[in-house]
CSV table of C-alpha atoms and ligand atoms in Angstrom, one decimal:
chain,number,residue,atom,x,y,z
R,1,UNK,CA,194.0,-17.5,91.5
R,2,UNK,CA,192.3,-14.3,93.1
R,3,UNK,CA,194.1,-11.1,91.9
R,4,UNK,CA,195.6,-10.7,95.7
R,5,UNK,CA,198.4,-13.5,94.4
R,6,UNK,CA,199.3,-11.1,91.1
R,7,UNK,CA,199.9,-8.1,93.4
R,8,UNK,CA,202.0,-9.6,95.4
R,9,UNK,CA,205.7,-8.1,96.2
R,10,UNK,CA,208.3,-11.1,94.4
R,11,UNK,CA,210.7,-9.5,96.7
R,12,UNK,CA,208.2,-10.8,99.9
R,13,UNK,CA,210.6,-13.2,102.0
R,14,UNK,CA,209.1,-16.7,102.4
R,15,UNK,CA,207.7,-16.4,105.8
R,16,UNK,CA,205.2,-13.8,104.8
R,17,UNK,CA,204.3,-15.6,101.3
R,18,UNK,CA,203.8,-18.8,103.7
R,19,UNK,CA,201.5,-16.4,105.7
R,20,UNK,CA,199.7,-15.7,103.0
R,21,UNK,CA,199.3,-18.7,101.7
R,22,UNK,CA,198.0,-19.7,105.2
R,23,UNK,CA,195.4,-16.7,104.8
R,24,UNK,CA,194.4,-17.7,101.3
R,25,UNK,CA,193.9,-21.5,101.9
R,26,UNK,CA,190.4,-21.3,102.4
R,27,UNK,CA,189.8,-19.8,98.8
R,28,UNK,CA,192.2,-21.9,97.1
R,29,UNK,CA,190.6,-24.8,98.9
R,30,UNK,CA,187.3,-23.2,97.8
R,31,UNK,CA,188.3,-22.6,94.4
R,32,UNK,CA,189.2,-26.5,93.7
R,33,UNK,CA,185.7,-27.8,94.6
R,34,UNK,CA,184.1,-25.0,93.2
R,35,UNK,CA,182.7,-26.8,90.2
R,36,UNK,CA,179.7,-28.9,90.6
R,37,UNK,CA,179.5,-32.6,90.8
R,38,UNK,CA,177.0,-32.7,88.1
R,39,UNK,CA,179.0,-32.1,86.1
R,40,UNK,CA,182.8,-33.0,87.3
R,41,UNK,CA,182.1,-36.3,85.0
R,42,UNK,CA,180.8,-35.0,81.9
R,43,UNK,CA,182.1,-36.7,78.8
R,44,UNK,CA,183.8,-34.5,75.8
R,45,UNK,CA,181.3,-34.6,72.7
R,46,UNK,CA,183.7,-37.1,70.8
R,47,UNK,CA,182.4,-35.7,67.8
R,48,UNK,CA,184.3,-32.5,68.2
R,49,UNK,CA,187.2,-34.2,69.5
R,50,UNK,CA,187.6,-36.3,66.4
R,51,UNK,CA,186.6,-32.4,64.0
R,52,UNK,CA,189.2,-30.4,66.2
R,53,UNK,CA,191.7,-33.1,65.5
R,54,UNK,CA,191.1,-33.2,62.0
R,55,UNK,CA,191.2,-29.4,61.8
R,56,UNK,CA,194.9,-29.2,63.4
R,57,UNK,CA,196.2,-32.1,60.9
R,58,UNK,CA,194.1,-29.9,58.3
R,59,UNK,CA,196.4,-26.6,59.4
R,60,UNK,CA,199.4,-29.2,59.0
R,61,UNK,CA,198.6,-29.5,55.1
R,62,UNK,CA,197.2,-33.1,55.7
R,63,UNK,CA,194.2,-34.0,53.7
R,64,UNK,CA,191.3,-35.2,55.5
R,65,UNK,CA,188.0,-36.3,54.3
R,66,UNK,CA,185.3,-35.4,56.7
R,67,UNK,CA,182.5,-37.9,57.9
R,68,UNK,CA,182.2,-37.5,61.0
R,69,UNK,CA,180.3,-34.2,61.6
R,70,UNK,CA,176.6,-33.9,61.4
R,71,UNK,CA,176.6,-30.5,59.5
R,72,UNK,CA,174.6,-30.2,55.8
R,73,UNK,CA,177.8,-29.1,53.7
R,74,UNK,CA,175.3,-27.0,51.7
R,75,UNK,CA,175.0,-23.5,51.8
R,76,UNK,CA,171.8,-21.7,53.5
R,77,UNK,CA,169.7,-21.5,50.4
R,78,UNK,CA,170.1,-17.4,49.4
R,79,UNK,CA,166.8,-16.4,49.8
R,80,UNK,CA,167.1,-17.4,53.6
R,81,UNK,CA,170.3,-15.2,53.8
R,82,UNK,CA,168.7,-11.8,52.2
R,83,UNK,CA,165.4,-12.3,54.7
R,84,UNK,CA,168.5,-12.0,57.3
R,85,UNK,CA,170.6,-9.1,55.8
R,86,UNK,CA,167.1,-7.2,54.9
R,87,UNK,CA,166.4,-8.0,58.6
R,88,UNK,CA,169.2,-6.6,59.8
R,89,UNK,CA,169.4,-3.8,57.9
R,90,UNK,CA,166.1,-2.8,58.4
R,91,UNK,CA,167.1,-2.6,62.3
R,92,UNK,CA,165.7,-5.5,63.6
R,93,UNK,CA,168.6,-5.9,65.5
R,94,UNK,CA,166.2,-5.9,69.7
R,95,UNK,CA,164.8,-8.2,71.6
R,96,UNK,CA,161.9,-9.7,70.3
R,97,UNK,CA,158.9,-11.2,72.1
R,98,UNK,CA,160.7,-13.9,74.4
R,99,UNK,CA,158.6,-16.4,72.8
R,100,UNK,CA,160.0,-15.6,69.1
R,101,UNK,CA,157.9,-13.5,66.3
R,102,UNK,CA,154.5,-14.4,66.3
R,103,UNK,CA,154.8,-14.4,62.0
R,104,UNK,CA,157.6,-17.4,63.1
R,105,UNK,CA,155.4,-19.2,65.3
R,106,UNK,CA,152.8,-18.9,62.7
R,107,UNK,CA,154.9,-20.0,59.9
R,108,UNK,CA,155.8,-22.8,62.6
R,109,UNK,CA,152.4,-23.4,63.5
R,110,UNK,CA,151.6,-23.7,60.0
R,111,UNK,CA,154.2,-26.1,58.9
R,112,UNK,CA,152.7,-28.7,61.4
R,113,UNK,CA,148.9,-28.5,60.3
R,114,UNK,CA,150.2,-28.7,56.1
R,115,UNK,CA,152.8,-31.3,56.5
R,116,UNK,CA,150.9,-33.4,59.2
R,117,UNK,CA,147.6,-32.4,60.0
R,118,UNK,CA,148.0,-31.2,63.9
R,119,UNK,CA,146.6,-28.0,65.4
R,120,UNK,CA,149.2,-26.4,67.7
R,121,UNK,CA,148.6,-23.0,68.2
R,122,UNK,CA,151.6,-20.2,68.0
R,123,UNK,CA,151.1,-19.3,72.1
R,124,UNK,CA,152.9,-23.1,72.1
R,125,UNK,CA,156.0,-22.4,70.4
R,126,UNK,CA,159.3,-20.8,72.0
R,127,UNK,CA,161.7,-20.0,69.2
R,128,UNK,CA,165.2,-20.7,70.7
R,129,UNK,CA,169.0,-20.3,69.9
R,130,UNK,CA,168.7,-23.5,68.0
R,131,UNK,CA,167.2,-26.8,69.3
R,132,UNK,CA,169.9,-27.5,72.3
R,133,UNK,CA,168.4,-24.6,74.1
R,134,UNK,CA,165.0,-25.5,73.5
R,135,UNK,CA,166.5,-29.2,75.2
R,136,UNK,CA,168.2,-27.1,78.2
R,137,UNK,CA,164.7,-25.5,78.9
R,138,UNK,CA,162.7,-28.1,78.7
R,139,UNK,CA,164.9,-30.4,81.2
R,140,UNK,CA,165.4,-27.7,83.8
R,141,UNK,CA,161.3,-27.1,84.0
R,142,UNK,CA,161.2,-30.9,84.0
R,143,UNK,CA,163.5,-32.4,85.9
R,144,UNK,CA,163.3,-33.0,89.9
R,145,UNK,CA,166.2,-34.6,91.3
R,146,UNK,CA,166.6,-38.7,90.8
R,147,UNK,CA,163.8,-38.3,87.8
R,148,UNK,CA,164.4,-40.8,85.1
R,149,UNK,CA,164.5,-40.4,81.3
R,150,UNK,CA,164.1,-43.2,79.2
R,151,UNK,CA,165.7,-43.0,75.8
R,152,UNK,CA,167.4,-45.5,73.7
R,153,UNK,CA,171.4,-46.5,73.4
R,154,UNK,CA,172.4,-45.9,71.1
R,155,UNK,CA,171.0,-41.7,71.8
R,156,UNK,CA,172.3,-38.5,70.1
R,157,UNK,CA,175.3,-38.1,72.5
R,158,UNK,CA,174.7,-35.0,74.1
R,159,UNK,CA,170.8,-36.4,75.6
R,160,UNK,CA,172.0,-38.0,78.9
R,161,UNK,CA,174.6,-35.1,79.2
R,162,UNK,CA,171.4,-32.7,79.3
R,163,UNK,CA,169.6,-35.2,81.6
R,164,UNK,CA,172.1,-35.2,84.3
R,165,UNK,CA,173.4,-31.3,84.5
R,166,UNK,CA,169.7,-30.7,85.0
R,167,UNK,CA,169.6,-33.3,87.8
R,168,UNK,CA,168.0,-36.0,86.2
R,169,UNK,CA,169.0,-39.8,85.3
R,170,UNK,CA,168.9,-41.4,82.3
R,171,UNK,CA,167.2,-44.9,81.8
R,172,UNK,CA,168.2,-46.5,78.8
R,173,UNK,CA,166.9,-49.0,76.6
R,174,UNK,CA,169.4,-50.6,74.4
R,175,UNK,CA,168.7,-51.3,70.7
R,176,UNK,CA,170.7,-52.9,68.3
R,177,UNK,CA,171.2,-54.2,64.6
R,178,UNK,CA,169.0,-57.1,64.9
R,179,UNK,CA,166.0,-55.1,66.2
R,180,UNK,CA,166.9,-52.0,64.1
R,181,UNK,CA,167.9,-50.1,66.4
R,182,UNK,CA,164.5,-49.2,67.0
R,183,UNK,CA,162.7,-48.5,70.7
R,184,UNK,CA,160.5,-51.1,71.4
R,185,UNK,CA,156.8,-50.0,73.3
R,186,UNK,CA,156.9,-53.4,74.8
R,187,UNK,CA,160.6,-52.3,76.6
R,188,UNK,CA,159.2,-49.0,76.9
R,189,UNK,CA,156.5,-50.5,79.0
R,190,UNK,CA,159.0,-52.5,81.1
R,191,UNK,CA,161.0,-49.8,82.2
R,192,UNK,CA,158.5,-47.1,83.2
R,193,UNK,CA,158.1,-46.8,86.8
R,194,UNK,CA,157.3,-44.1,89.2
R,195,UNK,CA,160.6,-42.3,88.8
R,196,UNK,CA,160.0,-41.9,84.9
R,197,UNK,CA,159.1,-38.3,84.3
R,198,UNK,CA,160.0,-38.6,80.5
R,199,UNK,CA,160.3,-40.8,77.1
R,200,UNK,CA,162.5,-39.4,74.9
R,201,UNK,CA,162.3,-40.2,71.1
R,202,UNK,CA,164.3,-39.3,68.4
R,203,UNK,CA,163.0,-40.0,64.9
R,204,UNK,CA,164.6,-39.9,62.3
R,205,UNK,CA,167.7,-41.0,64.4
R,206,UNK,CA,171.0,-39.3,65.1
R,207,UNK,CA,173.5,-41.4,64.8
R,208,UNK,CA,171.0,-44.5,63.6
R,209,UNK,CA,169.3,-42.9,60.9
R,210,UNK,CA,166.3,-45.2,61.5
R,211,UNK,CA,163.0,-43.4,61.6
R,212,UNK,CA,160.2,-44.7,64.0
R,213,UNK,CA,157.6,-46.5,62.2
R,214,UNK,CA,153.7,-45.7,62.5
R,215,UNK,CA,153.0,-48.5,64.8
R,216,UNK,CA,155.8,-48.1,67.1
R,217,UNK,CA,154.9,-44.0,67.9
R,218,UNK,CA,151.5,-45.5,68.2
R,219,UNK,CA,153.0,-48.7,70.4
R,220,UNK,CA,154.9,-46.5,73.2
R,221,UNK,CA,152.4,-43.5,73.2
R,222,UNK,CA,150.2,-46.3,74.4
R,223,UNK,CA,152.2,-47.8,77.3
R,224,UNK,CA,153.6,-44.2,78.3
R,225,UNK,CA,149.9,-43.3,79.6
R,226,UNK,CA,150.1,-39.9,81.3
R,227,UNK,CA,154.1,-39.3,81.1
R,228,UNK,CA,154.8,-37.3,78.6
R,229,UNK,CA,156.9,-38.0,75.4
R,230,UNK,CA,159.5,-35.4,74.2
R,231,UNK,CA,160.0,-36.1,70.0
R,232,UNK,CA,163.2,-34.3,69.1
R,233,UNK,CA,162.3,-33.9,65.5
R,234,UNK,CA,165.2,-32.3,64.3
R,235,UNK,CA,165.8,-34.1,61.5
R,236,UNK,CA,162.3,-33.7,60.3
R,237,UNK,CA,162.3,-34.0,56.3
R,238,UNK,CA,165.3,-35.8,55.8
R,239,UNK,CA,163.6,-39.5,55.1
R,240,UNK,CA,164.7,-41.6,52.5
R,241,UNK,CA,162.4,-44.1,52.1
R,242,UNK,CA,158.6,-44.3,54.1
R,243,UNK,CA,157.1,-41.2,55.8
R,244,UNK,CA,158.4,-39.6,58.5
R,245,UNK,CA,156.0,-38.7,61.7
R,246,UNK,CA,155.6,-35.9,64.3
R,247,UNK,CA,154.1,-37.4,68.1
R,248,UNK,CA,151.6,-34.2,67.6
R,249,UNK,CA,149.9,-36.8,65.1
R,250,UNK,CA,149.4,-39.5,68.0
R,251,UNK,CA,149.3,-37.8,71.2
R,252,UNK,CA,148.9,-34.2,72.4
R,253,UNK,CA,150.7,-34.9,75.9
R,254,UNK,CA,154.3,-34.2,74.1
R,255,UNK,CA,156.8,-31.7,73.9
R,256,UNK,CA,158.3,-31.4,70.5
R,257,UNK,CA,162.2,-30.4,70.0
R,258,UNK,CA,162.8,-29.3,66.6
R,259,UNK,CA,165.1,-26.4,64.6
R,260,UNK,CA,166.5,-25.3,61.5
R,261,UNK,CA,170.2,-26.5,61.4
R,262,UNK,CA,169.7,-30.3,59.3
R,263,UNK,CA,166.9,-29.9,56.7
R,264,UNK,CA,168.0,-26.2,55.5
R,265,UNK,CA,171.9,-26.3,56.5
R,266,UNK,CA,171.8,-23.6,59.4
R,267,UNK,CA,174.1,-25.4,61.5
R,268,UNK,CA,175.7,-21.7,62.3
R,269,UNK,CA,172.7,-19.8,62.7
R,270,UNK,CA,171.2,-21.0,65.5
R,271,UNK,CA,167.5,-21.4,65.3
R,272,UNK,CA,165.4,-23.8,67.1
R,273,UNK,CA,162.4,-24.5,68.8
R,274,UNK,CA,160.3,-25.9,71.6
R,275,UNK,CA,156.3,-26.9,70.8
R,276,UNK,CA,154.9,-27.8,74.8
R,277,UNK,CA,151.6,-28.7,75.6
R,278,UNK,CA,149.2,-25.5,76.6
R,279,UNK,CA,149.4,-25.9,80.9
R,280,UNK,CA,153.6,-25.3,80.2
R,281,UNK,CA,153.7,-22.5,77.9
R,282,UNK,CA,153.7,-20.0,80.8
R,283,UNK,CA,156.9,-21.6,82.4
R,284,UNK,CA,158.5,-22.4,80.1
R,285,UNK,CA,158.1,-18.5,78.8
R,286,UNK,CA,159.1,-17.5,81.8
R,287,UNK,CA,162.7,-19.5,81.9
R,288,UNK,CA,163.2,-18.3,78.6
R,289,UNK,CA,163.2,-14.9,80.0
R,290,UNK,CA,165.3,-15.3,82.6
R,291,UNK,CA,167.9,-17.8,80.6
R,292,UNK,CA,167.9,-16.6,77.3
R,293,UNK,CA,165.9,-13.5,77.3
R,294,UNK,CA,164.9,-13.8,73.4
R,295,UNK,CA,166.6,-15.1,70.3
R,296,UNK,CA,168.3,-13.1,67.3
R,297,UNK,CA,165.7,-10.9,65.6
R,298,UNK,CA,167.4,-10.9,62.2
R,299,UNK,CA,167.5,-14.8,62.2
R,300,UNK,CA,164.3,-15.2,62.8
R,301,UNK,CA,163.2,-13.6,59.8
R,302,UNK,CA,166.0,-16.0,58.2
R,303,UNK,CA,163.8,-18.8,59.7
R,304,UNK,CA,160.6,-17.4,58.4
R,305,UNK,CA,162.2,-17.4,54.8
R,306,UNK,CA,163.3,-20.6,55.0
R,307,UNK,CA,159.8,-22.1,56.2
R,308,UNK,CA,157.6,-19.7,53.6
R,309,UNK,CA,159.9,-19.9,50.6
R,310,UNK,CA,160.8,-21.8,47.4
R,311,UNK,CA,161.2,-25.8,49.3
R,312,UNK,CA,163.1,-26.9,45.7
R,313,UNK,CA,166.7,-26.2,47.3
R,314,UNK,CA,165.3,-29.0,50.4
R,315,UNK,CA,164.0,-31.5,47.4
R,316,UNK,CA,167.7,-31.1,45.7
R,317,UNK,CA,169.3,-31.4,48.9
R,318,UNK,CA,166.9,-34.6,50.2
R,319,UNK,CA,167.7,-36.1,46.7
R,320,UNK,CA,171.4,-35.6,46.8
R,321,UNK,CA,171.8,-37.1,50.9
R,322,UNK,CA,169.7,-40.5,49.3
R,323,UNK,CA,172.2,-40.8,46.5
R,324,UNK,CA,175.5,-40.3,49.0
R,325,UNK,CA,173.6,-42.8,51.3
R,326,UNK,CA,173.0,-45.6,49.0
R,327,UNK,CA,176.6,-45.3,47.8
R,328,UNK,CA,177.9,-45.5,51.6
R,329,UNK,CA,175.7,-48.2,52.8
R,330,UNK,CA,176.8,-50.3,49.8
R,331,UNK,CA,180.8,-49.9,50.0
R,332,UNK,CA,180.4,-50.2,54.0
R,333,UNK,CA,179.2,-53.7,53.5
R,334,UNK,CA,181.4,-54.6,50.5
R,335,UNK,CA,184.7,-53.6,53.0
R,336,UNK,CA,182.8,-56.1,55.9
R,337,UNK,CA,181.2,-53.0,57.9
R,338,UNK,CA,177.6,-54.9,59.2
R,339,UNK,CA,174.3,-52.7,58.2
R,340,UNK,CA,171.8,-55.2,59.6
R,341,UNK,CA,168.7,-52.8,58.8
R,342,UNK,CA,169.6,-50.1,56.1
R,343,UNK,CA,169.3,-46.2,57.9
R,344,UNK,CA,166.3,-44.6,55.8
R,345,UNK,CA,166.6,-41.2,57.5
R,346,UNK,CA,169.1,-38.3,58.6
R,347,UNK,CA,172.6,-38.5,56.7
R,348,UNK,CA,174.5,-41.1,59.2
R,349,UNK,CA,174.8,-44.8,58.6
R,350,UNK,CA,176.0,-46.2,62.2
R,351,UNK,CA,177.7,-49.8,60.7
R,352,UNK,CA,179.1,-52.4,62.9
R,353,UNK,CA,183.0,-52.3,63.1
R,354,UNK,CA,183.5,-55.5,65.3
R,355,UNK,CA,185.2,-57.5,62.6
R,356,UNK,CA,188.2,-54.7,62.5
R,357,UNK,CA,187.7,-53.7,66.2
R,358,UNK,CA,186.2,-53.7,69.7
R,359,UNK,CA,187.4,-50.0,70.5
R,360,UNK,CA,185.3,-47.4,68.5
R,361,UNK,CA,187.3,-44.4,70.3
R,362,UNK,CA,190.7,-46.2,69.1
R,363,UNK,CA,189.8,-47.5,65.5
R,364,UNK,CA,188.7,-44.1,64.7
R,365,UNK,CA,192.0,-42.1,66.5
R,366,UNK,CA,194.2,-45.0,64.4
R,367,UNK,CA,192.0,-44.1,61.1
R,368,UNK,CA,192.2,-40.5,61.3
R,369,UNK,CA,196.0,-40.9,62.1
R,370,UNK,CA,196.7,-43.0,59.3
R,371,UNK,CA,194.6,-42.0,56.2
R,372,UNK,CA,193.4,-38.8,57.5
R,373,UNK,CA,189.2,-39.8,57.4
R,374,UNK,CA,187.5,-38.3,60.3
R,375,UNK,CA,184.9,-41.1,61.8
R,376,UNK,CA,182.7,-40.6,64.6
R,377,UNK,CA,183.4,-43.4,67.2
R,378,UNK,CA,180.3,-45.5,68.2
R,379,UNK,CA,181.6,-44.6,71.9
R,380,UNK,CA,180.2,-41.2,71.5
R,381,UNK,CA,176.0,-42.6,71.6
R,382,UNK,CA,176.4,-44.5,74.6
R,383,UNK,CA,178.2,-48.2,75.3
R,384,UNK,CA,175.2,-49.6,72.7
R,385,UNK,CA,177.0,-48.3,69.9
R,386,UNK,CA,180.4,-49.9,70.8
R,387,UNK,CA,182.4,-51.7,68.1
R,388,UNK,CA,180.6,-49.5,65.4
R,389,UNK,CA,181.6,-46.4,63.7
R,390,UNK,CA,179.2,-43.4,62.4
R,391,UNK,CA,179.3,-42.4,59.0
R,392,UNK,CA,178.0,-39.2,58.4
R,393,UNK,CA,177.3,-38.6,54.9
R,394,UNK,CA,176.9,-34.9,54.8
R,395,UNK,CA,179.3,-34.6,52.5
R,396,UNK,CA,179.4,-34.2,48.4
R,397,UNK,CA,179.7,-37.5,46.8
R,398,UNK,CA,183.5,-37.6,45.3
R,399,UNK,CA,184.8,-37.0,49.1
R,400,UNK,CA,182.4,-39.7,50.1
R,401,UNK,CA,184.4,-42.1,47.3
R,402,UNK,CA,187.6,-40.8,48.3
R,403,UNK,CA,187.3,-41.2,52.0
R,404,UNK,CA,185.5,-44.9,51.1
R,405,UNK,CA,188.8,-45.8,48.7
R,406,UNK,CA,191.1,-44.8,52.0
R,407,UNK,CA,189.2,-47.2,54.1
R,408,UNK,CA,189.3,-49.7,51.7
R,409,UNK,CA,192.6,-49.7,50.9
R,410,UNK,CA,193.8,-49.5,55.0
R,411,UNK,CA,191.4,-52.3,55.4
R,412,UNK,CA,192.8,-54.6,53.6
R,413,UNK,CA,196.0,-53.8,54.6
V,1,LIG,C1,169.5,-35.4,67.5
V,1,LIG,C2,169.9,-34.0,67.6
V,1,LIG,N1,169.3,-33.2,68.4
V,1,LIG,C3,169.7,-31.9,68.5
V,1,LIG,C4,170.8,-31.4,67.9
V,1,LIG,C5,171.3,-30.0,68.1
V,1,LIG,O1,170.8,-29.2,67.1
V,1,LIG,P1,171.0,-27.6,67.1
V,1,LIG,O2,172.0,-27.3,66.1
V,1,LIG,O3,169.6,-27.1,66.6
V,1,LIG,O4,171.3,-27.1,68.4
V,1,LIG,C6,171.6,-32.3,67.1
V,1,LIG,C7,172.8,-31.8,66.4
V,1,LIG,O5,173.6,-32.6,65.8
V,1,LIG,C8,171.1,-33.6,66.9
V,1,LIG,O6,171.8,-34.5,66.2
């Protein structure tokens, strides 16, 4: 309502407040179509739906056991947390370069050649507010109106949320259990056509947890030709069994999504990053400026702790997520939950709940309701993951058991 409405006189007879209603109509009409059709559709992230619920049944003194939330239950290792205070204290508390420190994109830079052999220069990183800026950027310098995005369905739920509020269409390709829920360059191939501007590839997989195999990177950086590929790498690190892959090994035409919040648990910091191709850099540089204008100072040093420092706390961490994940996979399928192909990567086991249900969104609402475990519905990654539940297993291993006896017990009932 525009301020006018507070100031006016209660005491007003109805004629004039029917006048100036008649005067207003224009804004009020104004005011209800003043959102924008891209997004006047957007679905909630169910994820948070399912947390915020869990929270207010929390603040009712119910106990809930939490798998539903992507989020290392770690602390940020301590070093990582004095680089930050130090930071801070030492005034870096301005803008930095809008690109991020160069020692970041350095440390960056450097993380890439030791881990996987690629050259990418530091003029190619843009350090971000975490790795859903870096996403934002990238689609508004990409996206023309009616441009299509292939990715898989089942897809980390916020992707074709991105796509369209930047004017752009998703094209999915649907995976499932029998072909491990992994993109296919053969499907690739079929669906590229002169609309595509993008393939988007998420290895290892939120909410799959399957990591892209050698071939397969190799496979659809072959059939996408000149479109680019963008790898959101994000859970880099976190692979359980097999290597893990950047597309800098395989193709240079690629823009790389990656960040801090999975492998060292700095979900809350927000730190992320964007690697582009050379010809980009300069745009992309310049909507950072406008959008964002630079990221945290102090955080970055956080970031460059976390990247040059001790790596033991990531081993512990890597080694404890494999132990909770063979646990989970295991009592999923002794309670009936289908794991066709076992997730090797990320901390989420996405199991087929069709013997219990058809309705993701409802079997987890009735689950939370009645033993208090907080699932992710398959609903939230797209109509491919339907009838299945994700499983996050970022969590310490007695509330994994505890959450895993509730289940089984409601189950069976
Ligand atoms: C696949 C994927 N990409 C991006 C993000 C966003 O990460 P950030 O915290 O860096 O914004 C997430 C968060 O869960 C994710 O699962």
């Amino acid at each position: 309502m525009p301020a006018t409405f507070f100031a006016v006189d209660h005491s007003l007879n109805k004629n004039l407040l029917l006048l100036w209603l008649i005067l207003n109509l224009q804004s009020l009409v104004t005011m209800s179509i003043m959102l924008s059709k891209k997004v006047a559709n957007i679905p909630p992230f169910y994820v948070m739906e399912v947390l915020e619920r869990a929270q207010q049944l929390e603040e009712k003194g119910r106990s809930i056991i939490h798998l539903e939330i992507g989020e290392p239950d770690f602390p940020t290792a301590p070093h990582i947390c004095d680089a930050a205070a130090t930071a801070m204290c030492a005034g870096n508390t301005k803008y930095t370069h809008s690109q991020g420190l160069i020692e970041l994109r350095q440390a960056i830079a450097k993380k890439y050649k030791d881990r996987f052999n690629v050259d990418i220069t530091p003029e190619q990183i843009i350090v971000t507010s975490g790795t859903s800026p870096a996403m934002l950027l990238l689609f508004i310098a990409l996206i023309n109106p009616e441009d299509e995005i292939i990715m898989s369905n089942p897809h980390y739920a916020c992707y074709p949320n991105f796509v369209t509020s930047t004017g752009g269409v998703p094209d999915y390709i649907y995976t499932n259990q029998d072909n491990g829920f992994m993109l296919q360059p053969k499907e690739v191939a079929a669906h590229i056509n002169p609309k595509t501007k993008a393939i988007l590839i998420n290895s290892p997989s939120n909410p799959t947890g399957q990591v892209l195999s050698d071939s397969i990177l190799r496979g659809i950086v072959e059939v996408a030709g000149e479109i680019p590929i963008i790898s959101d790498e994000i859970y880099q690190g976190l692979v359980y069994e097999g290597d893990d892959h950047t597309i800098l090994e395989y193709t240079e035409n690629a823009f790389v999504l990656n960040g801090f919040s999975k492998l060292y648990a700095m979900t809350g910091w927000r730190l992320g990053y964007l690697i582009t191709p050379k010809e980009h850099i300069r745009t992309l540089q310049k909507i950072q400026q406008n959008l964002f204008i630079s990221t945290n100072a102090f955080v970055q040093y956080a970031g460059i702790a976390a990247l040059e420092g001790p790596q033991e706390h990531v081993k512990e961490m890597v080694e404890t997520y494999n132990k909770r994940r063979l646990y989970l996979i295991k009592r999923l399928k002794e309670m009936g939950f289908e794991i066709k192909t076992e997730p090797k990567g990320a901390y989420y086991v996405l199991a087929d709940a069709r013997k219990f249900g058809e309705d993701s969104l409802e079997m987890s609402r009735q689950i939370l309701e009645n033993i208090g475990v907080a699932i992710t519905p398959g609903i939230d990654f797209g109509i491919g993951a339907e009838g299945h539940l994700r499983f996050s297993y970022a969590n310490s291993l007695d509330n994994i058991k505890e959450g895993m006896k509730r289940l089984e017990k409601y189950l069976s009932e």
